[in-house]
Amino acid sequence: MSSLTIAIIIVFVIGYLFIALESITKVNKAAVALLMFVCCWTLFMLDPSAYITGVSGQELISQVSAAIEHHLGSTSTTLFFLMGAMTIVEIVDQNGGFNWVRDVMKTKSKRSLLWRIAFLTFFLSAILDNLTTSIVMIMILRKLVHNHKDRIIYASLVIIAANSGGAFSPIGDVTTIMLWNKGVITAAGVISEILIPSIVSMVIPALVLQFMLKGELDTGEELNLKSDYEVLDFSSRQRKAIFFLGVGGLMFVPVFKSITHLPPFVGILLVLGVLWTVTEVFYRRLYRGAEREGTQRRVTNLLRRIDMATILFFLGILMAVACLEEVGVLTALGQGLNETFNGNHYAVTGIIGVLSSIVDNVPLVAGCMGMYPVAATGDMAVDGIFWQLLAYCAGVGGSILIIGSAAGVVVMGLEKITFGWYMKHISWIALVGYLAGILSYWVIRTFIFATPF
């Protein structure tokens, strides 16, 4: 390994460390990721001939530019998908589309509420994303459960259910979106084979956590939620139309891809375009003359609320990983892991899942996609054991520690859950569910689906 390659690795590791320590350094991880991206490729350009052989001069520079543009093109498909999905969810949320969720939560039994939260969070996160779902559920919990000790138990289950629900859906988690965009998993394959392991990884922790809750919610915690439903702009019928167009459209994206064979981001932009048009028609009927511009809930205003820092973080980290792929580090690392574990993909992906509870799962999955080429047949084929397990482990493994997923970090901040409390009371429960899910997947692939669905 050359000194230049070692320098690129060192820059990546230092950047990764600062990303992991964001809560301590107070430096946004997006800024660090962008610096990683630029520094890695700048070091690469000090001697590109060491990695791209057989050419020199202007042709060498052209090939480097082509390589960067190739990786940028692959990265952009994920970024446009995320931006479209985030905008759709924001439109539905800001226009009252999720108000019905609060209605189905009404119950006096603490354990009944726990199971309703578990399954609703699980399936919502498969359609939306685990971060958005977690925020919605915590806002609802705050109105349903006043006792903070009880609420942090519910909140912990929200983290587990959101991560488990996102793992079996091609649009439920950033990592599954990346794998789906890359073409290493299909929508039918990941849903049919990862659904049961994901349910297992959620149900087992819920079974344990229910014993921490006894009795009924206090009478004072019964809520009249009607005041929260008032949305000044649209009628109930219009809000329902927005909900079904938005959420139904997200569910339609995999169908659109299977019909047209276009990349997933094209389908998400189709849904966004339709939803945007419909809301504009609604506002056109509401506002006339000087008031025609409407309110802050118009899509043109909601676009400003999209978390561009997250988008830039993905851009930086994915392009930095692409540089490691170009210099051959990821390939060597993949071969080393295979040799160490004798080709046992359950062990490799299982460890990756545990690591995803410590460090961000996006670069981990991006690295794996660069380490392992897609094979025509076997475990590394499309919908093969490795890729399916990677989708499951990277998503569900993030629940083991509260800092291991975006859902965990946001719930930690909203409910002031300490790292130590979660690790003492919840981590072992999440780990048991995680391992049980892997075991159930082994049973499925060994005795039910010997070949991909």
GROMACS .gro file of C-alpha atoms in nm:
model
  453
    1MET     CA    1   0.000   0.000   0.000
    2SER     CA    2   0.148   0.335  -0.109
    3SER     CA    3   0.200   0.633   0.120
    4LEU     CA    4  -0.060   0.828  -0.081
    5THR     CA    5  -0.322   0.558  -0.024
    6ILE     CA    6  -0.240   0.559   0.349
    7ALA     CA    7  -0.281   0.940   0.354
    8ILE     CA    8  -0.628   0.910   0.193
    9ILE     CA    9  -0.728   0.647   0.450
   10ILE     CA   10  -0.602   0.866   0.736
   11VAL     CA   11  -0.806   1.164   0.608
   12PHE     CA   12  -1.115   0.942   0.585
   13VAL     CA   13  -1.066   0.796   0.934
   14ILE     CA   14  -1.013   1.140   1.090
   15GLY     CA   15  -1.324   1.270   0.915
   16TYR     CA   16  -1.520   0.965   1.026
   17LEU     CA   17  -1.408   1.023   1.383
   18PHE     CA   18  -1.529   1.384   1.378
   19ILE     CA   19  -1.863   1.271   1.235
   20ALA     CA   20  -1.902   1.016   1.516
   21LEU     CA   21  -1.812   1.281   1.775
   22GLU     CA   22  -2.045   1.548   1.637
   23SER     CA   23  -2.227   1.580   1.971
   24ILE     CA   24  -1.895   1.661   2.139
   25THR     CA   25  -1.724   1.878   1.876
   26LYS     CA   26  -2.049   2.062   1.787
   27VAL     CA   27  -1.931   2.071   1.423
   28ASN     CA   28  -2.206   1.967   1.184
   29LYS     CA   29  -2.127   1.632   1.023
   30ALA     CA   30  -2.225   1.768   0.680
   31ALA     CA   31  -1.935   2.015   0.692
   32VAL     CA   32  -1.693   1.738   0.790
   33ALA     CA   33  -1.825   1.506   0.517
   34LEU     CA   34  -1.778   1.772   0.248
   35LEU     CA   35  -1.420   1.833   0.366
   36MET     CA   36  -1.356   1.457   0.357
   37PHE     CA   37  -1.486   1.440   0.002
   38VAL     CA   38  -1.269   1.726  -0.124
   39CYS     CA   39  -0.953   1.627   0.069
   40CYS     CA   40  -0.966   1.262  -0.039
   41TRP     CA   41  -1.002   1.345  -0.408
   42THR     CA   42  -0.740   1.622  -0.385
   43LEU     CA   43  -0.492   1.370  -0.246
   44PHE     CA   44  -0.596   1.131  -0.524
   45MET     CA   45  -0.503   1.397  -0.783
   46LEU     CA   46  -0.148   1.425  -0.645
   47ASP     CA   47  -0.064   1.105  -0.833
   48PRO     CA   48  -0.368   0.970  -1.024
   49SER     CA   49  -0.143   0.758  -1.248
   50ALA     CA   50  -0.083   0.529  -0.948
   51TYR     CA   51  -0.448   0.421  -0.969
   52ILE     CA   52  -0.537   0.474  -1.336
   53THR     CA   53  -0.268   0.308  -1.542
   54GLY     CA   54  -0.193   0.309  -1.912
   55VAL     CA   55  -0.271   0.675  -1.979
   56SER     CA   56  -0.105   1.008  -1.908
   57GLY     CA   57  -0.139   1.383  -1.957
   58GLN     CA   58  -0.476   1.525  -2.053
   59GLU     CA   59  -0.624   1.180  -2.112
   60LEU     CA   60  -0.544   1.085  -1.752
   61ILE     CA   61  -0.718   1.399  -1.624
   62SER     CA   62  -1.018   1.322  -1.844
   63GLN     CA   63  -1.043   0.971  -1.703
   64VAL     CA   64  -1.031   1.101  -1.346
   65SER     CA   65  -1.306   1.350  -1.428
   66ALA     CA   66  -1.509   1.072  -1.587
   67ALA     CA   67  -1.466   0.858  -1.274
   68ILE     CA   68  -1.581   1.141  -1.045
   69GLU     CA   69  -1.879   1.215  -1.271
   70HIS     CA   70  -1.970   0.844  -1.272
   71HIS     CA   71  -1.971   0.829  -0.892
   72LEU     CA   72  -2.152   1.163  -0.871
   73GLY     CA   73  -2.421   1.029  -1.106
   74SER     CA   74  -2.474   0.723  -0.886
   75THR     CA   75  -2.482   0.939  -0.575
   76SER     CA   76  -2.725   1.189  -0.727
   77THR     CA   77  -2.991   0.923  -0.785
   78THR     CA   78  -3.001   0.866  -0.410
   79LEU     CA   79  -2.994   1.239  -0.328
   80PHE     CA   80  -3.280   1.326  -0.565
   81PHE     CA   81  -3.483   1.038  -0.428
   82LEU     CA   82  -3.429   1.160  -0.071
   83MET     CA   83  -3.510   1.522  -0.156
   84GLY     CA   84  -3.830   1.416  -0.333
   85ALA     CA   85  -3.937   1.185  -0.049
   86MET     CA   86  -3.860   1.445   0.219
   87THR     CA   87  -4.064   1.706   0.033
   88ILE     CA   88  -4.361   1.471  -0.009
   89VAL     CA   89  -4.364   1.385   0.361
   90GLU     CA   90  -4.336   1.754   0.452
   91ILE     CA   91  -4.634   1.840   0.229
   92VAL     CA   92  -4.849   1.567   0.384
   93ASP     CA   93  -4.745   1.656   0.739
   94GLN     CA   94  -4.785   2.034   0.714
   95ASN     CA   95  -5.129   2.000   0.556
   96GLY     CA   96  -5.266   1.774   0.831
   97GLY     CA   97  -5.233   1.443   0.652
   98PHE     CA   98  -5.114   1.254   0.960
   99ASN     CA   99  -5.390   1.371   1.197
  100TRP     CA  100  -5.565   1.033   1.173
  101VAL     CA  101  -5.267   0.869   1.345
  102ARG     CA  102  -5.365   1.030   1.674
  103ASP     CA  103  -5.717   0.893   1.656
  104VAL     CA  104  -5.610   0.527   1.633
  105MET     CA  105  -5.387   0.575   1.938
  106LYS     CA  106  -5.666   0.654   2.183
  107THR     CA  107  -5.670   0.394   2.463
  108LYS     CA  108  -5.645   0.387   2.844
  109SER     CA  109  -5.435   0.071   2.866
  110LYS     CA  110  -5.060   0.130   2.879
  111ARG     CA  111  -4.982  -0.207   2.722
  112SER     CA  112  -5.243  -0.166   2.451
  113LEU     CA  113  -5.092   0.172   2.365
  114LEU     CA  114  -4.747   0.011   2.348
  115TRP     CA  115  -4.858  -0.241   2.085
  116ARG     CA  116  -5.043   0.021   1.884
  117ILE     CA  117  -4.733   0.239   1.884
  118ALA     CA  118  -4.511  -0.055   1.790
  119PHE     CA  119  -4.705  -0.166   1.483
  120LEU     CA  120  -4.805   0.180   1.364
  121THR     CA  121  -4.446   0.302   1.389
  122PHE     CA  122  -4.324  -0.015   1.216
  123PHE     CA  123  -4.547   0.019   0.911
  124LEU     CA  124  -4.532   0.397   0.888
  125SER     CA  125  -4.151   0.389   0.881
  126ALA     CA  126  -4.165   0.145   0.590
  127ILE     CA  127  -4.361   0.399   0.387
  128LEU     CA  128  -4.210   0.724   0.512
  129ASP     CA  129  -3.867   0.705   0.675
  130ASN     CA  130  -3.756   0.618   1.026
  131LEU     CA  131  -3.656   0.975   1.115
  132THR     CA  132  -3.986   1.138   1.012
  133THR     CA  133  -4.190   0.857   1.166
  134SER     CA  134  -4.004   0.890   1.497
  135ILE     CA  135  -4.073   1.264   1.515
  136VAL     CA  136  -4.444   1.215   1.438
  137MET     CA  137  -4.479   0.940   1.701
  138ILE     CA  138  -4.295   1.133   1.973
  139MET     CA  139  -4.517   1.436   1.916
  140ILE     CA  140  -4.821   1.210   1.958
  141LEU     CA  141  -4.675   1.040   2.268
  142ARG     CA  142  -4.623   1.374   2.436
  143LYS     CA  143  -4.997   1.434   2.416
  144LEU     CA  144  -5.095   1.083   2.521
  145VAL     CA  145  -4.846   1.006   2.802
  146HIS     CA  146  -4.762   1.271   3.063
  147ASN     CA  147  -4.546   1.049   3.285
  148HIS     CA  148  -4.189   1.089   3.157
  149LYS     CA  149  -4.070   0.753   3.295
  150ASP     CA  150  -4.339   0.574   3.098
  151ARG     CA  151  -4.291   0.791   2.792
  152ILE     CA  152  -3.920   0.712   2.753
  153ILE     CA  153  -4.010   0.341   2.746
  154TYR     CA  154  -4.256   0.408   2.465
  155ALA     CA  155  -3.998   0.633   2.296
  156SER     CA  156  -3.737   0.356   2.310
  157LEU     CA  157  -3.979   0.122   2.137
  158VAL     CA  158  -4.039   0.389   1.873
  159ILE     CA  159  -3.665   0.380   1.793
  160ILE     CA  160  -3.663   0.001   1.762
  161ALA     CA  161  -3.987  -0.019   1.562
  162ALA     CA  162  -3.886   0.264   1.327
  163ASN     CA  163  -3.550   0.105   1.245
  164SER     CA  164  -3.703  -0.241   1.203
  165GLY     CA  165  -3.981  -0.110   0.981
  166GLY     CA  166  -3.739   0.077   0.758
  167ALA     CA  167  -3.521  -0.229   0.703
  168PHE     CA  168  -3.769  -0.438   0.504
  169SER     CA  169  -3.887  -0.160   0.273
  170PRO     CA  170  -3.694  -0.032  -0.031
  171ILE     CA  171  -3.799   0.323   0.062
  172GLY     CA  172  -3.799   0.294   0.443
  173ASP     CA  173  -3.437   0.373   0.524
  174VAL     CA  174  -3.152   0.557   0.356
  175THR     CA  175  -2.946   0.237   0.342
  176THR     CA  176  -3.221   0.035   0.173
  177ILE     CA  177  -3.275   0.323  -0.070
  178MET     CA  178  -2.903   0.311  -0.152
  179LEU     CA  179  -2.908  -0.066  -0.205
  180TRP     CA  180  -3.226  -0.047  -0.413
  181ASN     CA  181  -3.089   0.237  -0.627
  182LYS     CA  182  -2.773   0.035  -0.679
  183GLY     CA  183  -2.982  -0.259  -0.801
  184VAL     CA  184  -2.845  -0.516  -0.555
  185ILE     CA  185  -3.188  -0.572  -0.398
  186THR     CA  186  -3.535  -0.562  -0.550
  187ALA     CA  187  -3.853  -0.435  -0.388
  188ALA     CA  188  -4.022  -0.776  -0.403
  189GLY     CA  189  -3.711  -0.955  -0.276
  190VAL     CA  190  -3.642  -0.736   0.028
  191ILE     CA  191  -4.009  -0.717   0.132
  192SER     CA  192  -4.074  -1.091   0.099
  193GLU     CA  193  -3.761  -1.206   0.281
  194ILE     CA  194  -3.683  -0.930   0.532
  195LEU     CA  195  -4.040  -0.857   0.648
  196ILE     CA  196  -4.054  -1.148   0.895
  197PRO     CA  197  -3.704  -1.089   1.043
  198SER     CA  198  -3.793  -0.721   1.083
  199ILE     CA  199  -4.118  -0.805   1.261
  200VAL     CA  200  -3.930  -1.047   1.488
  201SER     CA  201  -3.673  -0.777   1.573
  202MET     CA  202  -3.959  -0.545   1.679
  203VAL     CA  203  -4.199  -0.789   1.846
  204ILE     CA  204  -3.946  -0.947   2.084
  205PRO     CA  205  -3.835  -0.611   2.237
  206ALA     CA  206  -4.203  -0.508   2.260
  207LEU     CA  207  -4.283  -0.829   2.451
  208VAL     CA  208  -4.008  -0.750   2.701
  209LEU     CA  209  -4.088  -0.379   2.731
  210GLN     CA  210  -4.457  -0.438   2.803
  211PHE     CA  211  -4.361  -0.580   3.143
  212MET     CA  212  -4.218  -0.238   3.233
  213LEU     CA  213  -4.568  -0.088   3.193
  214LYS     CA  214  -4.859  -0.172   3.418
  215GLY     CA  215  -5.210  -0.039   3.467
  216GLU     CA  216  -5.383   0.237   3.275
  217LEU     CA  217  -5.299   0.588   3.172
  218ASP     CA  218  -5.409   0.852   3.421
  219THR     CA  219  -5.751   1.000   3.356
  220GLY     CA  220  -5.585   1.335   3.333
  221GLU     CA  221  -5.389   1.209   3.036
  222GLU     CA  222  -5.701   1.164   2.825
  223LEU     CA  223  -5.687   1.422   2.559
  224ASN     CA  224  -5.916   1.620   2.344
  225LEU     CA  225  -5.702   1.626   2.035
  226LYS     CA  226  -5.943   1.816   1.812
  227SER     CA  227  -5.758   2.144   1.862
  228ASP     CA  228  -5.448   1.986   1.714
  229TYR     CA  229  -5.630   1.896   1.396
  230GLU     CA  230  -5.727   2.240   1.284
  231VAL     CA  231  -5.562   2.311   0.954
  232LEU     CA  232  -5.671   2.647   0.827
  233ASP     CA  233  -5.612   2.594   0.458
  234PHE     CA  234  -5.776   2.268   0.350
  235SER     CA  235  -6.098   2.084   0.429
  236SER     CA  236  -6.102   1.732   0.574
  237ARG     CA  237  -6.163   1.586   0.228
  238GLN     CA  238  -5.870   1.776   0.079
  239ARG     CA  239  -5.640   1.667   0.362
  240LYS     CA  240  -5.736   1.306   0.301
  241ALA     CA  241  -5.668   1.350  -0.070
  242ILE     CA  242  -5.321   1.486   0.008
  243PHE     CA  243  -5.251   1.196   0.244
  244PHE     CA  244  -5.351   0.928  -0.005
  245LEU     CA  245  -5.168   1.096  -0.292
  246GLY     CA  246  -4.851   1.137  -0.085
  247VAL     CA  247  -4.836   0.807   0.101
  248GLY     CA  248  -4.999   0.611  -0.182
  249GLY     CA  249  -4.755   0.769  -0.423
  250LEU     CA  250  -4.458   0.658  -0.212
  251MET     CA  251  -4.595   0.304  -0.216
  252PHE     CA  252  -4.642   0.329  -0.593
  253VAL     CA  253  -4.275   0.413  -0.661
  254PRO     CA  254  -4.154   0.046  -0.656
  255VAL     CA  255  -4.443  -0.044  -0.888
  256PHE     CA  256  -4.349   0.239  -1.124
  257LYS     CA  257  -3.989   0.116  -1.132
  258SER     CA  258  -4.094  -0.242  -1.211
  259ILE     CA  259  -4.321  -0.122  -1.495
  260THR     CA  260  -4.096   0.139  -1.659
  261HIS     CA  261  -3.750   0.013  -1.545
  262LEU     CA  262  -3.658   0.376  -1.480
  263PRO     CA  263  -3.448   0.464  -1.171
  264PRO     CA  264  -3.650   0.506  -0.848
  265PHE     CA  265  -3.584   0.881  -0.828
  266VAL     CA  266  -3.787   0.931  -1.147
  267GLY     CA  267  -4.090   0.775  -0.978
  268ILE     CA  268  -4.048   0.987  -0.666
  269LEU     CA  269  -4.029   1.304  -0.879
  270LEU     CA  270  -4.348   1.194  -1.058
  271VAL     CA  271  -4.529   1.165  -0.724
  272LEU     CA  272  -4.392   1.502  -0.610
  273GLY     CA  273  -4.504   1.666  -0.935
  274VAL     CA  274  -4.858   1.526  -0.904
  275LEU     CA  275  -4.887   1.620  -0.535
  276TRP     CA  276  -4.750   1.968  -0.599
  277THR     CA  277  -4.999   2.024  -0.883
  278VAL     CA  278  -5.295   1.907  -0.675
  279THR     CA  279  -5.208   2.135  -0.382
  280GLU     CA  280  -5.167   2.430  -0.620
  281VAL     CA  281  -5.516   2.360  -0.757
  282PHE     CA  282  -5.653   2.353  -0.403
  283TYR     CA  283  -5.488   2.685  -0.321
  284ARG     CA  284  -5.604   2.838  -0.648
  285ARG     CA  285  -5.962   2.783  -0.533
  286LEU     CA  286  -5.892   2.915  -0.183
  287TYR     CA  287  -5.714   3.240  -0.260
  288ARG     CA  288  -5.803   3.513  -0.501
  289GLY     CA  289  -5.649   3.846  -0.595
  290ALA     CA  290  -5.385   3.974  -0.358
  291GLU     CA  291  -5.412   3.663  -0.138
  292ARG     CA  292  -5.350   3.421  -0.421
  293GLU     CA  293  -5.000   3.343  -0.298
  294GLY     CA  294  -5.153   3.143  -0.012
  295THR     CA  295  -4.982   3.053   0.314
  296GLN     CA  296  -4.657   2.906   0.432
  297ARG     CA  297  -4.789   2.558   0.357
  298ARG     CA  298  -4.751   2.596  -0.020
  299VAL     CA  299  -4.488   2.368  -0.170
  300THR     CA  300  -4.269   2.660  -0.278
  301ASN     CA  301  -4.241   2.757   0.089
  302LEU     CA  302  -4.211   2.401   0.220
  303LEU     CA  303  -3.909   2.342  -0.005
  304ARG     CA  304  -3.717   2.579   0.223
  305ARG     CA  305  -3.778   2.343   0.515
  306ILE     CA  306  -3.598   2.049   0.354
  307ASP     CA  307  -3.292   1.947   0.554
  308MET     CA  308  -3.020   2.034   0.304
  309ALA     CA  309  -2.752   1.965   0.564
  310THR     CA  310  -2.854   1.597   0.555
  311ILE     CA  311  -2.844   1.595   0.175
  312LEU     CA  312  -2.496   1.749   0.173
  313PHE     CA  313  -2.381   1.498   0.434
  314PHE     CA  314  -2.483   1.211   0.206
  315LEU     CA  315  -2.311   1.379  -0.088
  316GLY     CA  316  -1.987   1.420   0.103
  317ILE     CA  317  -1.975   1.077   0.264
  318LEU     CA  318  -2.073   0.885  -0.050
  319MET     CA  319  -1.819   1.067  -0.265
  320ALA     CA  320  -1.545   1.016  -0.002
  321VAL     CA  321  -1.626   0.644   0.000
  322ALA     CA  322  -1.611   0.650  -0.380
  323CYS     CA  323  -1.251   0.770  -0.357
  324LEU     CA  324  -1.164   0.475  -0.131
  325GLU     CA  325  -1.323   0.250  -0.392
  326GLU     CA  326  -1.113   0.403  -0.670
  327VAL     CA  327  -0.785   0.351  -0.482
  328GLY     CA  328  -0.873  -0.015  -0.419
  329VAL     CA  329  -0.899   0.002  -0.039
  330LEU     CA  330  -1.256  -0.128  -0.022
  331THR     CA  331  -1.186  -0.426  -0.244
  332ALA     CA  332  -0.890  -0.525  -0.027
  333LEU     CA  333  -1.096  -0.479   0.289
  334GLY     CA  334  -1.377  -0.695   0.151
  335GLN     CA  335  -1.135  -0.972   0.062
  336GLY     CA  336  -0.981  -0.951   0.409
  337LEU     CA  337  -1.320  -0.985   0.580
  338ASN     CA  338  -1.411  -1.283   0.364
  339GLU     CA  339  -1.083  -1.455   0.449
  340THR     CA  340  -1.114  -1.378   0.821
  341PHE     CA  341  -1.466  -1.520   0.846
  342ASN     CA  342  -1.417  -1.786   0.582
  343GLY     CA  343  -1.691  -1.643   0.359
  344ASN     CA  344  -1.957  -1.652   0.634
  345HIS     CA  345  -2.182  -1.366   0.527
  346TYR     CA  346  -2.397  -1.396   0.837
  347ALA     CA  347  -2.092  -1.313   1.049
  348VAL     CA  348  -1.973  -1.030   0.823
  349THR     CA  349  -2.310  -0.855   0.798
  350GLY     CA  350  -2.384  -0.924   1.165
  351ILE     CA  351  -2.069  -0.738   1.267
  352ILE     CA  352  -2.152  -0.455   1.024
  353GLY     CA  353  -2.491  -0.427   1.195
  354VAL     CA  354  -2.332  -0.397   1.540
  355LEU     CA  355  -2.088  -0.139   1.403
  356SER     CA  356  -2.382   0.059   1.264
  357SER     CA  357  -2.494   0.118   1.624
  358ILE     CA  358  -2.162   0.293   1.690
  359VAL     CA  359  -2.096   0.476   1.364
  360ASP     CA  360  -2.321   0.598   1.085
  361ASN     CA  361  -2.467   0.318   0.873
  362VAL     CA  362  -2.462   0.523   0.550
  363PRO     CA  363  -2.084   0.507   0.498
  364LEU     CA  364  -2.082   0.146   0.619
  365VAL     CA  365  -2.330   0.041   0.352
  366ALA     CA  366  -2.163   0.261   0.091
  367GLY     CA  367  -1.834   0.094   0.175
  368CYS     CA  368  -1.984  -0.254   0.141
  369MET     CA  369  -2.126  -0.167  -0.200
  370GLY     CA  370  -1.775  -0.068  -0.302
  371MET     CA  371  -1.610  -0.371  -0.139
  372TYR     CA  372  -1.818  -0.642  -0.300
  373PRO     CA  373  -1.905  -0.666  -0.669
  374VAL     CA  374  -2.248  -0.801  -0.765
  375ALA     CA  375  -2.223  -1.162  -0.882
  376ALA     CA  376  -2.440  -1.342  -1.136
  377THR     CA  377  -2.532  -1.616  -0.889
  378GLY     CA  378  -2.482  -1.706  -0.523
  379ASP     CA  379  -2.485  -1.502  -0.204
  380MET     CA  380  -2.354  -1.188  -0.377
  381ALA     CA  381  -2.612  -1.194  -0.659
  382VAL     CA  382  -2.906  -0.952  -0.673
  383ASP     CA  383  -3.128  -1.035  -0.373
  384GLY     CA  384  -2.856  -1.271  -0.251
  385ILE     CA  385  -2.806  -1.348   0.116
  386PHE     CA  386  -2.532  -1.089   0.161
  387TRP     CA  387  -2.729  -0.792   0.027
  388GLN     CA  388  -3.052  -0.890   0.202
  389LEU     CA  389  -2.870  -0.933   0.533
  390LEU     CA  390  -2.688  -0.604   0.481
  391ALA     CA  391  -3.023  -0.425   0.441
  392TYR     CA  392  -3.152  -0.585   0.761
  393CYS     CA  393  -2.839  -0.557   0.975
  394ALA     CA  394  -2.748  -0.198   0.885
  395GLY     CA  395  -3.102  -0.083   0.962
  396VAL     CA  396  -3.196  -0.287   1.269
  397GLY     CA  397  -2.846  -0.287   1.421
  398GLY     CA  398  -2.870   0.088   1.470
  399SER     CA  399  -3.119   0.029   1.753
  400ILE     CA  400  -2.860  -0.135   1.980
  401LEU     CA  401  -2.727   0.203   2.093
  402ILE     CA  402  -2.935   0.521   2.101
  403ILE     CA  403  -2.675   0.704   1.891
  404GLY     CA  404  -2.677   0.430   1.626
  405SER     CA  405  -2.949   0.574   1.403
  406ALA     CA  406  -3.105   0.903   1.301
  407ALA     CA  407  -3.425   0.793   1.476
  408GLY     CA  408  -3.233   0.729   1.799
  409VAL     CA  409  -3.050   1.059   1.792
  410VAL     CA  410  -3.367   1.265   1.734
  411VAL     CA  411  -3.564   1.079   2.004
  412MET     CA  412  -3.269   1.116   2.241
  413GLY     CA  413  -3.286   1.492   2.191
  414LEU     CA  414  -3.665   1.525   2.204
  415GLU     CA  415  -3.717   1.313   2.517
  416LYS     CA  416  -3.384   1.382   2.691
  417ILE     CA  417  -3.300   1.009   2.712
  418THR     CA  418  -2.945   0.960   2.836
  419PHE     CA  419  -2.700   0.731   2.662
  420GLY     CA  420  -2.640   0.541   2.987
  421TRP     CA  421  -3.011   0.480   3.062
  422TYR     CA  422  -3.074   0.346   2.714
  423MET     CA  423  -2.767   0.124   2.723
  424LYS     CA  424  -2.860  -0.018   3.065
  425HIS     CA  425  -3.230  -0.080   3.002
  426ILE     CA  426  -3.283  -0.106   2.624
  427SER     CA  427  -2.961  -0.203   2.443
  428TRP     CA  428  -2.968  -0.569   2.548
  429ILE     CA  429  -3.335  -0.596   2.451
  430ALA     CA  430  -3.265  -0.447   2.107
  431LEU     CA  431  -2.965  -0.680   2.065
  432VAL     CA  432  -3.178  -0.987   2.143
  433GLY     CA  433  -3.435  -0.878   1.886
  434TYR     CA  434  -3.159  -0.809   1.631
  435LEU     CA  435  -3.005  -1.155   1.673
  436ALA     CA  436  -3.348  -1.324   1.669
  437GLY     CA  437  -3.420  -1.153   1.338
  438ILE     CA  438  -3.096  -1.285   1.187
  439LEU     CA  439  -3.185  -1.635   1.311
  440SER     CA  440  -3.531  -1.612   1.155
  441TYR     CA  441  -3.374  -1.500   0.826
  442TRP     CA  442  -3.145  -1.805   0.834
  443VAL     CA  443  -3.449  -2.027   0.880
  444ILE     CA  444  -3.628  -1.858   0.591
  445ARG     CA  445  -3.335  -1.882   0.351
  446THR     CA  446  -3.244  -2.236   0.455
  447PHE     CA  447  -3.585  -2.399   0.465
  448ILE     CA  448  -3.830  -2.172   0.279
  449PHE     CA  449  -3.660  -1.956   0.014
  450ALA     CA  450  -3.349  -2.148  -0.093
  451THR     CA  451  -3.335  -1.908  -0.389
  452PRO     CA  452  -3.441  -1.541  -0.402
  453PHE     CA  453  -3.814  -1.475  -0.423
   0.00000   0.00000   0.00000
